[in-house]
GROMACS .gro file of C-alpha atoms in nm:
model
  415
    1GLN     CA    1  -6.002   0.451  -0.012
    2ARG     CA    2  -6.385   0.451   0.055
    3ARG     CA    3  -6.680   0.723   0.063
    4ILE     CA    4  -6.880   0.745   0.366
    5LEU     CA    5  -7.202   0.946   0.411
    6LEU     CA    6  -7.040   1.112   0.784
    7PRO     CA    7  -6.744   1.114   0.938
    8THR     CA    8  -6.878   0.901   1.192
    9GLY     CA    9  -6.899   0.643   0.952
   10ALA     CA   10  -6.518   0.636   0.937
   11ALA     CA   11  -6.454   0.360   1.210
   12GLU     CA   12  -6.729   0.108   1.020
   13ALA     CA   13  -6.526   0.137   0.670
   14PHE     CA   14  -6.194   0.104   0.846
   15ASN     CA   15  -6.326  -0.210   1.042
   16ARG     CA   16  -6.506  -0.369   0.727
   17VAL     CA   17  -6.271  -0.597   0.499
   18ASP     CA   18  -6.427  -0.654   0.165
   19ASP     CA   19  -6.259  -0.906  -0.044
   20ARG     CA   20  -5.923  -0.886   0.167
   21GLU     CA   21  -5.912  -0.510   0.126
   22ILE     CA   22  -5.851  -0.286   0.364
   23CYS     CA   23  -5.967   0.081   0.372
   24LEU     CA   24  -5.714   0.359   0.481
   25VAL     CA   25  -5.886   0.669   0.368
   26ALA     CA   26  -6.236   0.743   0.420
   27VAL     CA   27  -6.400   1.041   0.238
   28PRO     CA   28  -6.711   1.184   0.375
   29SER     CA   29  -6.966   1.277   0.099
   30SER     CA   30  -7.193   1.506   0.268
   31ALA     CA   31  -6.948   1.705   0.503
   32ASP     CA   32  -6.988   2.010   0.284
   33SER     CA   33  -7.351   2.033   0.284
   34CYS     CA   34  -7.462   2.004   0.657
   35CYS     CA   35  -7.552   2.393   0.674
   36PHE     CA   36  -7.726   2.430   0.348
   37GLY     CA   37  -7.521   2.731   0.254
   38LEU     CA   38  -7.573   2.943   0.549
   39CYS     CA   39  -7.291   3.066   0.736
   40CYS     CA   40  -7.409   2.980   1.077
   41CYS     CA   41  -7.731   2.799   1.173
   42PRO     CA   42  -7.867   2.708   1.510
   43CYS     CA   43  -8.113   2.454   1.400
   44ALA     CA   44  -7.841   2.263   1.168
   45PRO     CA   45  -7.724   1.933   1.329
   46PRO     CA   46  -7.368   1.930   1.478
   47MET     CA   47  -7.079   1.789   1.311
   48ALA     CA   48  -6.913   1.520   1.496
   49ILE     CA   49  -6.527   1.496   1.467
   50PRO     CA   50  -6.430   1.124   1.540
   51SER     CA   51  -6.092   1.035   1.716
   52GLY     CA   52  -5.841   0.803   1.664
   53TYR     CA   53  -5.763   0.895   1.288
   54PHE     CA   54  -5.629   1.197   1.104
   55VAL     CA   55  -5.904   1.431   1.002
   56LEU     CA   56  -5.799   1.662   0.744
   57LYS     CA   57  -5.998   1.984   0.680
   58GLN     CA   58  -6.055   2.211   0.393
   59THR     CA   59  -6.163   2.575   0.340
   60TRP     CA   60  -6.294   2.657  -0.006
   61SER     CA   61  -6.107   2.351  -0.112
   62LYS     CA   62  -5.805   2.453   0.040
   63HIS     CA   63  -5.619   2.215   0.253
   64GLN     CA   64  -5.620   2.339   0.648
   65GLY     CA   65  -5.445   2.133   0.831
   66GLU     CA   66  -5.598   1.839   1.065
   67MET     CA   67  -5.895   1.886   1.296
   68ASP     CA   68  -5.897   1.797   1.655
   69PRO     CA   69  -6.173   1.566   1.768
   70GLY     CA   70  -6.522   1.665   1.915
   71CYS     CA   71  -6.827   1.837   1.816
   72VAL     CA   72  -6.875   2.123   1.593
   73PHE     CA   73  -7.173   2.316   1.646
   74CYS     CA   74  -7.149   2.587   1.334
   75TRP     CA   75  -7.007   2.459   1.030
   76PRO     CA   76  -7.000   2.692   0.754
   77PHE     CA   77  -7.042   2.582   0.403
   78TRP     CA   78  -6.719   2.676   0.283
   79ASN     CA   79  -6.570   2.414   0.538
   80LYS     CA   80  -6.565   2.058   0.465
   81ILE     CA   81  -6.385   1.738   0.591
   82SER     CA   82  -6.178   1.616   0.266
   83HIS     CA   83  -6.028   1.307   0.399
   84ILE     CA   84  -6.016   1.078   0.717
   85VAL     CA   85  -5.700   0.867   0.741
   86ASN     CA   86  -5.652   0.557   0.926
   87LYS     CA   87  -5.401   0.559   1.194
   88ALA     CA   88  -5.389   0.174   1.276
   89THR     CA   89  -5.112  -0.037   1.198
   90VAL     CA   90  -5.191  -0.229   0.887
   91THR     CA   91  -5.045  -0.571   0.752
   92TYR     CA   92  -4.993  -0.602   0.405
   93SER     CA   93  -4.951  -0.974   0.250
   94ALA     CA   94  -4.774  -0.948  -0.084
   95PRO     CA   95  -4.718  -1.334  -0.225
   96SER     CA   96  -4.450  -1.368  -0.503
   97ARG     CA   97  -4.473  -1.638  -0.722
   98GLN     CA   98  -4.245  -1.786  -0.988
   99VAL     CA   99  -3.922  -1.620  -0.812
  100PRO     CA  100  -3.604  -1.727  -0.984
  101THR     CA  101  -3.258  -1.803  -0.784
  102ALA     CA  102  -2.928  -1.794  -0.885
  103ASP     CA  103  -2.939  -2.137  -1.016
  104ASN     CA  104  -3.265  -2.085  -1.165
  105VAL     CA  105  -3.506  -2.241  -0.961
  106MET     CA  106  -3.869  -2.098  -0.923
  107VAL     CA  107  -3.948  -2.038  -0.555
  108ASP     CA  108  -4.276  -1.885  -0.410
  109ILE     CA  109  -4.224  -1.632  -0.120
  110ASN     CA  110  -4.491  -1.477   0.109
  111LEU     CA  111  -4.401  -1.134   0.245
  112SER     CA  112  -4.586  -0.962   0.509
  113VAL     CA  113  -4.534  -0.580   0.561
  114THR     CA  114  -4.675  -0.417   0.877
  115PHE     CA  115  -4.696  -0.032   0.835
  116SER     CA  116  -4.889   0.265   0.944
  117ILE     CA  117  -4.984   0.634   0.818
  118GLY     CA  118  -4.813   0.902   1.038
  119PRO     CA  119  -4.692   1.004   1.290
  120ASP     CA  120  -4.855   1.370   1.238
  121GLY     CA  121  -5.111   1.524   1.018
  122ASP     CA  122  -4.862   1.649   0.775
  123ALA     CA  123  -4.745   1.276   0.699
  124ALA     CA  124  -5.117   1.193   0.640
  125TYR     CA  125  -5.130   1.514   0.370
  126ASP     CA  126  -4.846   1.349   0.182
  127PHE     CA  127  -5.001   1.021   0.159
  128VAL     CA  128  -5.338   1.160   0.055
  129TYR     CA  129  -5.221   1.410  -0.187
  130LYS     CA  130  -4.876   1.269  -0.299
  131ILE     CA  131  -4.976   0.923  -0.369
  132GLY     CA  132  -5.327   0.797  -0.259
  133ALA     CA  133  -5.441   0.461  -0.148
  134GLU     CA  134  -5.499   0.316  -0.465
  135ARG     CA  135  -5.136   0.410  -0.616
  136PHE     CA  136  -4.998   0.325  -0.267
  137ASP     CA  137  -5.160  -0.042  -0.322
  138GLU     CA  138  -4.987  -0.060  -0.674
  139PHE     CA  139  -4.647   0.110  -0.581
  140LEU     CA  140  -4.611  -0.112  -0.260
  141SER     CA  141  -4.694  -0.459  -0.468
  142ASN     CA  142  -4.448  -0.342  -0.735
  143VAL     CA  143  -4.161  -0.243  -0.489
  144VAL     CA  144  -4.212  -0.579  -0.280
  145GLU     CA  145  -4.226  -0.773  -0.591
  146GLU     CA  146  -3.904  -0.601  -0.743
  147GLY     CA  147  -3.710  -0.640  -0.413
  148ILE     CA  148  -3.786  -0.993  -0.342
  149ARG     CA  149  -3.668  -1.076  -0.681
  150GLY     CA  150  -3.346  -0.900  -0.645
  151LEU     CA  151  -3.281  -1.033  -0.316
  152VAL     CA  152  -3.377  -1.430  -0.435
  153TYR     CA  153  -3.158  -1.392  -0.763
  154GLY     CA  154  -2.848  -1.344  -0.575
  155VAL     CA  155  -2.880  -1.711  -0.375
  156THR     CA  156  -2.922  -2.024  -0.455
  157HIS     CA  157  -3.228  -2.239  -0.390
  158ASP     CA  158  -3.077  -2.404  -0.086
  159ARG     CA  159  -3.008  -2.075   0.072
  160VAL     CA  160  -3.351  -1.908   0.046
  161ASN     CA  161  -3.480  -2.065   0.357
  162ASP     CA  162  -3.153  -1.983   0.578
  163LEU     CA  163  -3.155  -1.602   0.450
  164ARG     CA  164  -3.510  -1.508   0.559
  165GLU     CA  165  -3.381  -1.278   0.811
  166GLU     CA  166  -3.158  -1.123   0.585
  167PHE     CA  167  -3.416  -1.094   0.326
  168ALA     CA  168  -3.650  -0.914   0.565
  169MET     CA  169  -3.370  -0.671   0.696
  170GLY     CA  170  -3.305  -0.585   0.339
  171MET     CA  171  -3.656  -0.500   0.244
  172LEU     CA  172  -3.728  -0.310   0.536
  173LYS     CA  173  -3.454  -0.086   0.491
  174SER     CA  174  -3.535  -0.065   0.124
  175LEU     CA  175  -3.901  -0.004   0.175
  176SER     CA  176  -3.873   0.250   0.466
  177SER     CA  177  -3.612   0.463   0.265
  178THR     CA  178  -3.894   0.430  -0.045
  179PHE     CA  179  -4.214   0.535   0.134
  180ALA     CA  180  -4.079   0.790   0.396
  181PRO     CA  181  -4.138   1.080   0.168
  182TYR     CA  182  -4.524   0.979   0.143
  183GLY     CA  183  -4.600   0.958   0.497
  184VAL     CA  184  -4.586   0.581   0.544
  185ILE     CA  185  -4.384   0.411   0.815
  186ILE     CA  186  -4.276   0.052   0.770
  187ARG     CA  187  -4.260  -0.124   1.099
  188SER     CA  188  -4.169  -0.476   1.017
  189VAL     CA  189  -4.101  -0.685   0.716
  190LYS     CA  190  -4.141  -1.081   0.748
  191ILE     CA  191  -4.149  -1.360   0.507
  192THR     CA  192  -4.398  -1.615   0.642
  193GLU     CA  193  -4.348  -1.887   0.353
  194THR     CA  194  -4.104  -1.998   0.082
  195ALA     CA  195  -4.220  -2.269  -0.128
  196LEU     CA  196  -3.998  -2.471  -0.367
  197PRO     CA  197  -4.133  -2.659  -0.679
  198ARG     CA  198  -4.298  -3.009  -0.577
  199SER     CA  199  -4.072  -3.205  -0.791
  200LEU     CA  200  -3.727  -2.995  -0.643
  201ALA     CA  201  -3.900  -3.063  -0.295
  202SER     CA  202  -3.954  -3.408  -0.329
  203LEU     CA  203  -3.623  -3.463  -0.465
  204LEU     CA  204  -3.462  -3.259  -0.146
  205GLU     CA  205  -3.687  -3.509   0.070
  206GLU     CA  206  -3.544  -3.819  -0.112
  207THR     CA  207  -3.176  -3.647  -0.064
  208THR     CA  208  -3.234  -3.578   0.277
  209THR     CA  209  -3.364  -3.934   0.365
  210PHE     CA  210  -3.067  -4.059   0.124
  211ARG     CA  211  -2.843  -3.864   0.351
  212THR     CA  212  -3.027  -4.053   0.687
  213ARG     CA  213  -2.948  -4.376   0.507
  214ILE     CA  214  -2.598  -4.260   0.468
  215ALA     CA  215  -2.566  -4.179   0.817
  216GLU     CA  216  -2.693  -4.491   0.909
  217LYS     CA  217  -2.437  -4.674   0.697
  218ALA     CA  218  -2.178  -4.478   0.826
  219LYS     CA  219  -2.265  -4.540   1.210
  220LYS     CA  220  -2.250  -4.936   1.097
  221HIS     CA  221  -1.938  -4.888   0.940
  222GLU     CA  222  -1.781  -4.695   1.199
  223ASN     CA  223  -1.929  -5.009   1.442
  224ALA     CA  224  -1.751  -5.222   1.224
  225ILE     CA  225  -1.451  -5.059   1.194
  226ARG     CA  226  -1.442  -5.037   1.599
  227VAL     CA  227  -1.476  -5.404   1.630
  228LEU     CA  228  -1.224  -5.456   1.380
  229SER     CA  229  -0.996  -5.218   1.580
  230ASP     CA  230  -1.052  -5.402   1.888
  231GLN     CA  231  -0.940  -5.733   1.768
  232ALA     CA  232  -0.632  -5.560   1.597
  233SER     CA  233  -0.563  -5.438   1.937
  234GLN     CA  234  -0.573  -5.722   2.110
  235GLU     CA  235  -0.351  -5.894   1.831
  236LEU     CA  236  -0.135  -5.588   1.872
  237GLU     CA  237  -0.112  -5.666   2.271
  238THR     CA  238  -0.013  -6.000   2.219
  239ILE     CA  239   0.243  -5.930   1.992
  240CYS     CA  240   0.358  -5.636   2.193
  241ARG     CA  241   0.411  -5.875   2.489
  242THR     CA  242   0.600  -6.150   2.274
  243ASN     CA  243   0.830  -5.873   2.170
  244ALA     CA  244   0.887  -5.749   2.524
  245ARG     CA  245   1.002  -6.091   2.618
  246ARG     CA  246   1.238  -6.130   2.320
  247GLU     CA  247   1.347  -5.762   2.424
  248GLN     CA  248   1.435  -5.879   2.766
  249ASP     CA  249   1.643  -6.163   2.608
  250LEU     CA  250   1.818  -5.939   2.425
  251LEU     CA  251   1.882  -5.674   2.670
  252ALA     CA  252   2.044  -5.936   2.884
  253GLN     CA  253   2.271  -6.055   2.603
  254CYS     CA  254   2.358  -5.682   2.543
  255GLN     CA  255   2.429  -5.645   2.909
  256ARG     CA  256   2.655  -5.928   2.902
  257TYR     CA  257   2.857  -5.835   2.614
  258GLU     CA  258   2.894  -5.487   2.745
  259ILE     CA  259   3.025  -5.627   3.049
  260GLU     CA  260   3.276  -5.815   2.839
  261HIS     CA  261   3.350  -5.509   2.619
  262LYS     CA  262   3.431  -5.337   2.944
  263GLU     CA  263   3.678  -5.562   3.049
  264ARG     CA  264   3.830  -5.564   2.732
  265VAL     CA  265   3.849  -5.226   2.715
  266ASP     CA  266   4.002  -5.181   3.066
  267GLU     CA  267   4.309  -5.388   2.958
  268LEU     CA  268   4.362  -5.216   2.675
  269THR     CA  269   4.322  -4.890   2.843
  270GLY     CA  270   4.597  -5.016   3.105
  271ALA     CA  271   4.826  -5.093   2.824
  272SER     CA  272   4.774  -4.791   2.614
  273THR     CA  273   4.842  -4.581   2.999
  274VAL     CA  274   5.192  -4.779   2.998
  275ARG     CA  275   5.265  -4.685   2.646
  276GLU     CA  276   5.166  -4.341   2.702
  277MET     CA  277   5.388  -4.311   3.002
  278GLU     CA  278   5.688  -4.399   2.811
  279ALA     CA  279   5.625  -4.211   2.519
  280LYS     CA  280   5.581  -3.899   2.736
  281SER     CA  281   5.921  -3.982   2.927
  282ALA     CA  282   6.112  -4.009   2.587
  283MET     CA  283   5.925  -3.679   2.474
  284GLU     CA  284   6.061  -3.502   2.766
  285VAL     CA  285   6.418  -3.604   2.739
  286GLN     CA  286   6.392  -3.474   2.360
  287ILE     CA  287   6.259  -3.152   2.500
  288ALA     CA  288   6.545  -3.102   2.729
  289ARG     CA  289   6.791  -3.184   2.473
  290ALA     CA  290   6.608  -2.942   2.211
  291LYS     CA  291   6.624  -2.662   2.500
  292GLY     CA  292   7.011  -2.698   2.562
  293ASP     CA  293   7.061  -2.698   2.172
  294PHE     CA  294   6.860  -2.402   2.140
  295ASP     CA  295   7.024  -2.205   2.435
  296VAL     CA  296   7.372  -2.290   2.243
  297ALA     CA  297   7.275  -2.183   1.931
  298ALA     CA  298   7.106  -1.857   2.088
  299LYS     CA  299   7.434  -1.760   2.258
  300GLU     CA  300   7.616  -1.830   1.931
  301GLY     CA  301   7.394  -1.602   1.733
  302GLU     CA  302   7.413  -1.325   1.978
  303ARG     CA  303   7.797  -1.341   1.964
  304GLU     CA  304   7.810  -1.319   1.566
  305ALA     CA  305   7.539  -1.067   1.571
  306GLU     CA  306   7.769  -0.856   1.809
  307MET     CA  307   8.047  -0.890   1.554
  308ILE     CA  308   7.851  -0.797   1.259
  309LEU     CA  309   7.673  -0.491   1.425
  310ARG     CA  310   8.056  -0.386   1.532
  311GLY     CA  311   8.167  -0.422   1.181
  312ALA     CA  312   7.873  -0.241   1.041
  313GLN     CA  313   7.902   0.051   1.283
  314ILE     CA  314   8.285   0.074   1.186
  315GLU     CA  315   8.193   0.093   0.802
  316CYS     CA  316   7.922   0.367   0.887
  317ASP     CA  317   8.163   0.566   1.055
  318LYS     CA  318   8.410   0.570   0.795
  319ARG     CA  319   8.161   0.640   0.521
  320LYS     CA  320   8.005   0.914   0.729
  321PHE     CA  321   8.344   1.095   0.766
  322THR     CA  322   8.418   1.061   0.382
  323VAL     CA  323   8.081   1.212   0.306
  324GLU     CA  324   8.137   1.478   0.546
  325GLU     CA  325   8.504   1.555   0.397
  326GLN     CA  326   8.316   1.589   0.063
  327ALA     CA  327   8.045   1.788   0.171
  328ARG     CA  328   8.283   2.030   0.304
  329VAL     CA  329   8.492   2.074   0.000
  330ARG     CA  330   8.180   2.135  -0.229
  331ILE     CA  331   8.074   2.421   0.039
  332LEU     CA  332   8.407   2.595   0.000
  333GLU     CA  333   8.368   2.555  -0.396
  334SER     CA  334   8.037   2.683  -0.384
  335GLU     CA  335   8.121   2.997  -0.166
  336ALA     CA  336   8.422   3.054  -0.442
  337GLU     CA  337   8.176   3.064  -0.707
  338LEU     CA  338   7.957   3.258  -0.538
  339ALA     CA  339   8.206   3.527  -0.499
  340ALA     CA  340   8.313   3.508  -0.837
  341ALA     CA  341   7.977   3.540  -0.965
  342LYS     CA  342   7.915   3.849  -0.727
  343ASN     CA  343   8.217   4.017  -0.887
  344ASN     CA  344   8.138   3.956  -1.248
  345ALA     CA  345   7.783   4.098  -1.167
  346ASP     CA  346   7.943   4.404  -1.004
  347ALA     CA  347   8.173   4.430  -1.306
  348LEU     CA  348   7.859   4.409  -1.559
  349VAL     CA  349   7.663   4.680  -1.339
  350ALA     CA  350   8.007   4.896  -1.387
  351VAL     CA  351   8.002   4.839  -1.756
  352ALA     CA  352   7.627   4.910  -1.807
  353GLU     CA  353   7.628   5.236  -1.577
  354ALA     CA  354   7.914   5.330  -1.818
  355GLU     CA  355   7.747   5.284  -2.126
  356ASN     CA  356   7.443   5.476  -1.960
  357ASN     CA  357   7.636   5.771  -1.906
  358SER     CA  358   7.790   5.757  -2.291
  359THR     CA  359   7.422   5.695  -2.437
  360LYS     CA  360   7.394   6.011  -2.643
  361GLY     CA  361   7.749   5.988  -2.828
  362LEU     CA  362   7.697   5.621  -2.922
  363GLU     CA  363   7.346   5.680  -3.055
  364THR     CA  364   7.501   5.940  -3.299
  365LYS     CA  365   7.781   5.726  -3.395
  366ARG     CA  366   7.537   5.419  -3.451
  367LYS     CA  367   7.313   5.641  -3.680
  368TYR     CA  368   7.586   5.728  -3.876
  369GLU     CA  369   7.712   5.377  -3.921
  370LEU     CA  370   7.364   5.270  -4.036
  371GLU     CA  371   7.342   5.555  -4.281
  372TRP     CA  372   7.665   5.463  -4.479
  373GLN     CA  373   7.529   5.100  -4.451
  374ARG     CA  374   7.220   5.212  -4.612
  375LEU     CA  375   7.407   5.404  -4.891
  376SER     CA  376   7.650   5.118  -4.970
  377VAL     CA  377   7.326   4.865  -5.029
  378LEU     CA  378   7.179   5.144  -5.260
  379LYS     CA  379   7.521   5.187  -5.450
  380ASP     CA  380   7.532   4.777  -5.489
  381LEU     CA  381   7.176   4.803  -5.616
  382ALA     CA  382   7.260   5.081  -5.879
  383SER     CA  383   7.575   4.907  -6.043
  384THR     CA  384   7.448   4.594  -6.086
  385GLY     CA  385   7.197   4.683  -6.348
  386ARG     CA  386   6.837   4.806  -6.406
  387ARG     CA  387   6.580   4.661  -6.138
  388PHE     CA  388   6.197   4.698  -6.199
  389PHE     CA  389   6.007   4.762  -5.868
  390SER     CA  390   5.626   4.840  -5.840
  391GLY     CA  391   5.352   4.865  -5.585
  392PRO     CA  392   5.428   4.977  -5.208
  393ALA     CA  393   5.785   4.816  -5.296
  394GLY     CA  394   5.904   5.019  -5.544
  395GLN     CA  395   5.738   5.331  -5.378
  396SER     CA  396   5.900   5.255  -5.066
  397MET     CA  397   6.271   5.239  -5.269
  398LEU     CA  398   6.207   5.552  -5.437
  399ARG     CA  399   6.155   5.748  -5.115
  400GLU     CA  400   6.445   5.589  -4.970
  401MET     CA  401   6.649   5.687  -5.290
  402ALA     CA  402   6.509   6.043  -5.282
  403PRO     CA  403   6.541   6.166  -4.908
  404GLY     CA  404   6.518   6.529  -5.004
  405GLU     CA  405   6.090   6.491  -5.028
  406GLY     CA  406   6.081   6.462  -4.636
  407LYS     CA  407   5.832   6.170  -4.660
  408GLY     CA  408   6.046   5.854  -4.608
  409PRO     CA  409   6.216   5.745  -4.302
  410SER     CA  410   6.584   5.846  -4.416
  411SER     CA  411   6.439   6.225  -4.411
  412GLY     CA  412   6.559   6.282  -4.072
  413LYS     CA  413   6.902   6.369  -3.952
  414TYR     CA  414   7.147   6.116  -3.873
  415PHE     CA  415   7.420   6.295  -3.718
   0.00000   0.00000   0.00000
């Protein structure tokens, strides 16, 4: 951020680079004193508003938005241009030194960030009043340093050069999300250089040279192996030809043996055929004889079975007749018993009806007999001497012996 005399001096301030510093915001110092405290002065010089920048206006030190480029002939004293923000795309170089990798190797990485402020006046307002140019420089440097160290610490030194594109994409996403609220658009992120320590670089160079030598030795070794393989192939071809001749001789011997074997087999086959035919003839004779014996045995068995069946049938008929006779006798006996039982039942019914008709006379007679029996029991008790009775049993005995009181069971009439 730089101070300029007039708004028209913004182009010179933005294009001038001092000590590798690029101006992002220009602040006019005399923009609020052009009209010398007058509301409208026709003799005052006109106010030129440059184009290609975000020009922020204030009224009574209050932000009023963005001004359009052109010439303003009347400029009251309460109006002023507070800031002029550069719209151009800026390249920011952020070198990181002694960044440790996952295997604790210190590497130097140069990161190039291309950004711009925008896309409108509101974004320029957010940049000026929320963060500012100086704090943006410090914040961007710290965020880039922290992001690079975080990404590099997750890989080994031999993969740092291979993952440049991945590092750049990760940093682009991180920076875009971080600086978007401040009106800064991150256009691109590139890793321009990665440098390993000199000792490690020399060791890696020697390692590469040694690998090249190993590759050359491997090629020579492969060539020697190929020569030996060719020699072995020639020797193997010679051995194969010799074996092929021997194989032909053995095949001829095998063919001769097969012919002889076939002749021997034919002879044995003829002899076995003759023996087989003789055996078949003998077997057919035995089969015919066995069939005749079987037929005779079958006829005899049928005759014996028929005799046994007839005897069994006669015996069954005999037993059946006996059982039927016994059943008829038992049926007659049961019918006689049933008739006797019916007669007995009728006699009992008649007796019961007679007793029912004479119930009243029998009841009086039975009460009389029971009273005499009671009195005889009391007589026996009184004649055998004194007796001591107490409790409910004594009271019951007294009530029985004194029926005149009318409280005992014998106080009623018996006849």
